[in-house]
Short mmCIF file of N, CA and C in Angstrom, two decimals:
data_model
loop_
_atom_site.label_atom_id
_atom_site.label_comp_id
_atom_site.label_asym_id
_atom_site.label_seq_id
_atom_site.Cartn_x
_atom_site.Cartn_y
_atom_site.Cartn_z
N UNK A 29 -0.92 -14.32 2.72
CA UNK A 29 -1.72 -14.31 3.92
C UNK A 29 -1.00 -13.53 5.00
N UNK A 30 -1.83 -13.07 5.63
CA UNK A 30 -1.34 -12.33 6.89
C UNK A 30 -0.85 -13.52 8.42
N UNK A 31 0.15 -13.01 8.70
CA UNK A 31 0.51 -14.35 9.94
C UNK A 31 1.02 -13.05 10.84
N UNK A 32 0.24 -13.28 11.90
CA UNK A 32 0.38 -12.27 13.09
C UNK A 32 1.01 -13.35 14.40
N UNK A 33 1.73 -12.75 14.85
CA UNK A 33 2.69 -13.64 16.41
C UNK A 33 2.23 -12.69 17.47
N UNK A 34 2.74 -13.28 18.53
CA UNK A 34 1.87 -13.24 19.67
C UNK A 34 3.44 -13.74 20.93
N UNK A 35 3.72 -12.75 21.40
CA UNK A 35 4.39 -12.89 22.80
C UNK A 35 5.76 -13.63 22.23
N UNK A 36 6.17 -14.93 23.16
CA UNK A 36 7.65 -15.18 22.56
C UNK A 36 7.87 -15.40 21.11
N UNK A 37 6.66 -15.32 20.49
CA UNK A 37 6.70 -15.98 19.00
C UNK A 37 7.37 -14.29 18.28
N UNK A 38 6.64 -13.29 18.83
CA UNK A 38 7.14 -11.92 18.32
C UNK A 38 8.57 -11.47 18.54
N UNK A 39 8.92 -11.84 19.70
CA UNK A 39 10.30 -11.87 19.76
C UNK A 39 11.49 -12.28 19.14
N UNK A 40 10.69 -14.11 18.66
CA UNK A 40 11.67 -14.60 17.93
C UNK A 40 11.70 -14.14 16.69
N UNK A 41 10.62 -13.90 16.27
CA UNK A 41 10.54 -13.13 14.41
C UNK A 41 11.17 -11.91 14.29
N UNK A 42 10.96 -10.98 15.57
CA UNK A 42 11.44 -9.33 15.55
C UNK A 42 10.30 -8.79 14.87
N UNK A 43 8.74 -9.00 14.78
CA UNK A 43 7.50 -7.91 13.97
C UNK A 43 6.80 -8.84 14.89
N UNK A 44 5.60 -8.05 14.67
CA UNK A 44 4.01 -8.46 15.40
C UNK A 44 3.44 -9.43 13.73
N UNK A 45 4.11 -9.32 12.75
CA UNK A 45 2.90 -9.66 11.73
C UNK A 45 4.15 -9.66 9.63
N UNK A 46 3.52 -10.25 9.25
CA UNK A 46 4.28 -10.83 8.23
C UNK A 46 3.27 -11.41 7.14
N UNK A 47 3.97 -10.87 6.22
CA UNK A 47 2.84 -11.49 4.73
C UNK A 47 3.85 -12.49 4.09
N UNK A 48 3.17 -13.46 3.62
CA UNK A 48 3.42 -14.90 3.83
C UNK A 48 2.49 -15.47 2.61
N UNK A 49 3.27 -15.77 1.37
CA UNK A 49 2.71 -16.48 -0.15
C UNK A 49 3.27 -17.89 -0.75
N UNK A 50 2.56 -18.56 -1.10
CA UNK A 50 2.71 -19.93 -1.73
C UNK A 50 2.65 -21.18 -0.43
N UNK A 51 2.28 -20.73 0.63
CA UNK A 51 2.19 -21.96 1.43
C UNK A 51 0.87 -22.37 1.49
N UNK A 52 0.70 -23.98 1.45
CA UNK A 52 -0.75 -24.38 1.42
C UNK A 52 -1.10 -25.25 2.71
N UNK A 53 -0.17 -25.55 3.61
CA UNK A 53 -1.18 -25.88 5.12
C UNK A 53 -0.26 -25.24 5.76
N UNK A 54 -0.91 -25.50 7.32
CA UNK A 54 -0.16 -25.37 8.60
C UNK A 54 1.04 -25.67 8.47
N UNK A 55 1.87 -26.88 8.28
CA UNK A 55 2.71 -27.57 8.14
C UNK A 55 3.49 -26.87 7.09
N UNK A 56 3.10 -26.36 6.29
CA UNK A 56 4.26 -25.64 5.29
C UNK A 56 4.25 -24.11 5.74
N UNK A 57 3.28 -23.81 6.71
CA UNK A 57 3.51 -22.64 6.74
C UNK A 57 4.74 -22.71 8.15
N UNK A 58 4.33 -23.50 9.00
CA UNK A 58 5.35 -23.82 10.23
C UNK A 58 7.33 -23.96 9.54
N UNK A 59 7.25 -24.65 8.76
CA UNK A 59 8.32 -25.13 7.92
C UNK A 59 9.08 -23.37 7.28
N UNK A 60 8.15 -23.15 6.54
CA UNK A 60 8.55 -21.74 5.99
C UNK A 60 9.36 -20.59 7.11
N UNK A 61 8.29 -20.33 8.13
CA UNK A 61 9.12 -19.44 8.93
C UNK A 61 9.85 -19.65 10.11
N UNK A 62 9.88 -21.07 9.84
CA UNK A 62 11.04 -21.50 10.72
C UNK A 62 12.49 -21.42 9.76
N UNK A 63 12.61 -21.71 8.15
CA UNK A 63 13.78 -21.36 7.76
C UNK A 63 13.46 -20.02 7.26
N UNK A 64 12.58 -18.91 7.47
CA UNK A 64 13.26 -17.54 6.86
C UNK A 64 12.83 -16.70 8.28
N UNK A 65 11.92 -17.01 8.97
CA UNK A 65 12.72 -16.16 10.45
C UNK A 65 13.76 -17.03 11.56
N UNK A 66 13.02 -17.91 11.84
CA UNK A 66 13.43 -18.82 12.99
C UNK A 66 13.44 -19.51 13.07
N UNK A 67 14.34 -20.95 13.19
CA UNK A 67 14.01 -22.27 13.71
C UNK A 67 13.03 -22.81 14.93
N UNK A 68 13.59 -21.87 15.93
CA UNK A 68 13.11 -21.61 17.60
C UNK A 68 11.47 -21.95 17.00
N UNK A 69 10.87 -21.25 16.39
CA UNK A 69 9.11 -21.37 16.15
C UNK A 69 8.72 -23.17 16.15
N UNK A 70 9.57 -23.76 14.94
CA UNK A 70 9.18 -24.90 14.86
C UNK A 70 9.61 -25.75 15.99
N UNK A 71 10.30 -25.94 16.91
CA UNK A 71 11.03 -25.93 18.29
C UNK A 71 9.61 -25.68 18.95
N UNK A 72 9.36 -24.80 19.24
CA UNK A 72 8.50 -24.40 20.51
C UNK A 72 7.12 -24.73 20.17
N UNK A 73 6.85 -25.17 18.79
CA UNK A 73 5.25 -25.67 18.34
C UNK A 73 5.36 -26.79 18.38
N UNK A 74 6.29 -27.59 17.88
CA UNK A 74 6.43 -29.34 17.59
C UNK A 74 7.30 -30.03 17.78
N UNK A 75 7.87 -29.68 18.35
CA UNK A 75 9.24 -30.59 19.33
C UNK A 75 9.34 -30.31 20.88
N UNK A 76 8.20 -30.13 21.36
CA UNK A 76 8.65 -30.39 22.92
C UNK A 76 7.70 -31.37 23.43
N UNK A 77 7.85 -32.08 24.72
CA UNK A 77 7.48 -32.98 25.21
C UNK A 77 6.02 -32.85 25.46
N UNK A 78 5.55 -32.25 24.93
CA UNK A 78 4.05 -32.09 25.27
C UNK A 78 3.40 -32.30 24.05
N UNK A 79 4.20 -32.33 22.46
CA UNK A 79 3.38 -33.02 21.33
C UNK A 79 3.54 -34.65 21.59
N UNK A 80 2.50 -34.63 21.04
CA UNK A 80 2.24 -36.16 21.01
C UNK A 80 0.54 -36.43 20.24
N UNK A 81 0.33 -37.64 19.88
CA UNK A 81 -0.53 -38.10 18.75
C UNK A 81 -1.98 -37.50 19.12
N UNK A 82 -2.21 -36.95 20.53
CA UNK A 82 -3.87 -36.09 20.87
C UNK A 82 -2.93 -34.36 20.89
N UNK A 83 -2.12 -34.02 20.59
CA UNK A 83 -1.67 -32.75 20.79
C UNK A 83 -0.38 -32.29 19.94
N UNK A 84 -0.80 -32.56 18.81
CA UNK A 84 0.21 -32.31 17.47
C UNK A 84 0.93 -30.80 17.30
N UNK A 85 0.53 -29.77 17.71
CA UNK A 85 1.24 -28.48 18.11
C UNK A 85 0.96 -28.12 19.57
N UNK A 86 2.40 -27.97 19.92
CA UNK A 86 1.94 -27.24 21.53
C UNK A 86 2.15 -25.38 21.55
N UNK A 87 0.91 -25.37 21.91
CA UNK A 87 0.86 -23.33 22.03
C UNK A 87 -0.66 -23.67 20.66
N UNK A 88 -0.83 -22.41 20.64
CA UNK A 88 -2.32 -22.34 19.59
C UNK A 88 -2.27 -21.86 17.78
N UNK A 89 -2.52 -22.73 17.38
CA UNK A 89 -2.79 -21.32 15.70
C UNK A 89 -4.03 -21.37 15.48
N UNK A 90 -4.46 -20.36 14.96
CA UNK A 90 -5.68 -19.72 14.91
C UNK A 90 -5.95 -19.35 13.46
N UNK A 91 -6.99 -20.59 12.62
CA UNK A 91 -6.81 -20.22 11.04
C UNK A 91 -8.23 -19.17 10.81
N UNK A 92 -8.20 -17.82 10.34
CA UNK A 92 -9.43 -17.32 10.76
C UNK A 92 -10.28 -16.87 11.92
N UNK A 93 -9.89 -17.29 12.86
CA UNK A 93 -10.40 -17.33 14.20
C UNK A 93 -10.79 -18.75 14.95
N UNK A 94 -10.12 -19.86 13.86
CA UNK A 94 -10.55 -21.23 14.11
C UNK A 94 -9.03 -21.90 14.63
N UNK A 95 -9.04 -22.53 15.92
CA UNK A 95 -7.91 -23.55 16.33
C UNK A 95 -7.74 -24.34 15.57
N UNK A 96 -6.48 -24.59 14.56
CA UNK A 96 -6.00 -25.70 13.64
C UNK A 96 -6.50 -27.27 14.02
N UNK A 97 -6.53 -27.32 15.69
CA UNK A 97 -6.40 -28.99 16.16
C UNK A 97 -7.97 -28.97 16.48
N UNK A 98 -8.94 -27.86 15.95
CA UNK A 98 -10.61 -28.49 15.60
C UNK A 98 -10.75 -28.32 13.79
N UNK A 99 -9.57 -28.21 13.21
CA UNK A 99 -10.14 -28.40 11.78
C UNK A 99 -8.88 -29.75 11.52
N UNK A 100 -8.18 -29.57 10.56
CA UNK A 100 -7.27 -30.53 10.06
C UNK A 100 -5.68 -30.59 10.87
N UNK A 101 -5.48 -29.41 11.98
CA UNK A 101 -4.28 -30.16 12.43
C UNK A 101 -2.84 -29.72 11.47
N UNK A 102 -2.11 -29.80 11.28
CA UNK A 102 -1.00 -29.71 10.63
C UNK A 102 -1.26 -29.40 9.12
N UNK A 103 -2.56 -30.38 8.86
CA UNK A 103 -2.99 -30.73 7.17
C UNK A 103 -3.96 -29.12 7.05
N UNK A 104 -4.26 -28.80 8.28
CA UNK A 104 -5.28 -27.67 7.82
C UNK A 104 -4.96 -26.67 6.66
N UNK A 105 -5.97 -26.66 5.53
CA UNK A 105 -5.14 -25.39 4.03
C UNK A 105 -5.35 -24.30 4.02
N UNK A 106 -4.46 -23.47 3.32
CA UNK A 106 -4.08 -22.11 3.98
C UNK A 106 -5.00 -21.31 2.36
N UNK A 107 -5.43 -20.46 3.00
CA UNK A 107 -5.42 -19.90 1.10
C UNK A 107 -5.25 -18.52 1.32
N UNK A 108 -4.51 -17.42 0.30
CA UNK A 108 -3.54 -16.47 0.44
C UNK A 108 -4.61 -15.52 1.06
N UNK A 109 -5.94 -15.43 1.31
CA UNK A 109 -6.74 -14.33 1.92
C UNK A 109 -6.89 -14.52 3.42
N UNK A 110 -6.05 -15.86 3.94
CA UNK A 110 -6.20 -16.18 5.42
C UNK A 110 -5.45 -15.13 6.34
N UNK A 111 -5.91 -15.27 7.46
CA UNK A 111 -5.23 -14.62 8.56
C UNK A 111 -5.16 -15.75 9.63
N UNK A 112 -3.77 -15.62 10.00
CA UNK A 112 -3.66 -16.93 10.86
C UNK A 112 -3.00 -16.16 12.28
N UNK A 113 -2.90 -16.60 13.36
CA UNK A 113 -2.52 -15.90 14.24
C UNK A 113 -1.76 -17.47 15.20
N UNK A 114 -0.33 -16.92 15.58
CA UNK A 114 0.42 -18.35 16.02
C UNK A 114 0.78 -17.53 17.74
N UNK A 115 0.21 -18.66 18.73
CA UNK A 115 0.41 -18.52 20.02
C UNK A 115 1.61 -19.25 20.66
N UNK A 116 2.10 -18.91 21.63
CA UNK A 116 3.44 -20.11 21.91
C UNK A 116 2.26 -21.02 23.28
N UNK A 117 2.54 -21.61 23.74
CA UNK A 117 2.21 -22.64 24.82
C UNK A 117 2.09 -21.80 25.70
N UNK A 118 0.67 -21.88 26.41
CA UNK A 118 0.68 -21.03 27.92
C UNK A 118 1.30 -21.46 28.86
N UNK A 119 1.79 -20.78 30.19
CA UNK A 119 2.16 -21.31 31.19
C UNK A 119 1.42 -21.12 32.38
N UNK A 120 1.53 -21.10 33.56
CA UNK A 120 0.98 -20.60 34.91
C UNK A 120 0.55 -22.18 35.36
N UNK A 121 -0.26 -21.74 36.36
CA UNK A 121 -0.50 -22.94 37.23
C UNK A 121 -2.02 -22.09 38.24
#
């Protein structure tokens, strides 16, 4: 599958975009390129003070053009023709 990043997420990987095989949800795909690009990813999606049990990733993934936290969330399944697109957490005010 194609996994395209987006702003600090591109930074931390070093590419805009990455092909990405044998992972079957969110959760393994989060896992995966946190140990072969970055830890920092899984850090900035699911360990800061803003996950919690109504907000299970903070920043957006996009399975298809669909937000993970209106389909399955972490459990959402990946299949190798997906295009997923991973946002970090907006800021401003």
């Amino acid at each position: 599958m194609k996994v395209k990043f987006y702003a600090t997420f591109r930074e931390m990987v070093g590419r805009k975009e990455v092909e990405v095989h044998g992972v079957k949800t969110v959760g393994e795909l989060i896992d995966y390129l946190a140990e072969h690009y970055s830890p920092d990813i899984k850090r900035e999606l699911l360990e800061t003070p803003r996950v919690g049990p109504n907000k299970p990733i903070d920043g957006m993934i996009l399975v298809n053009g669909h937000n993970v936290l209106h389909l399955k969330g972490l459990d959402t399944e990946l299949k190798e023709e997906d295009e997923v697109h991973i946002f970090p957490p907006a800021g401003g005010g």
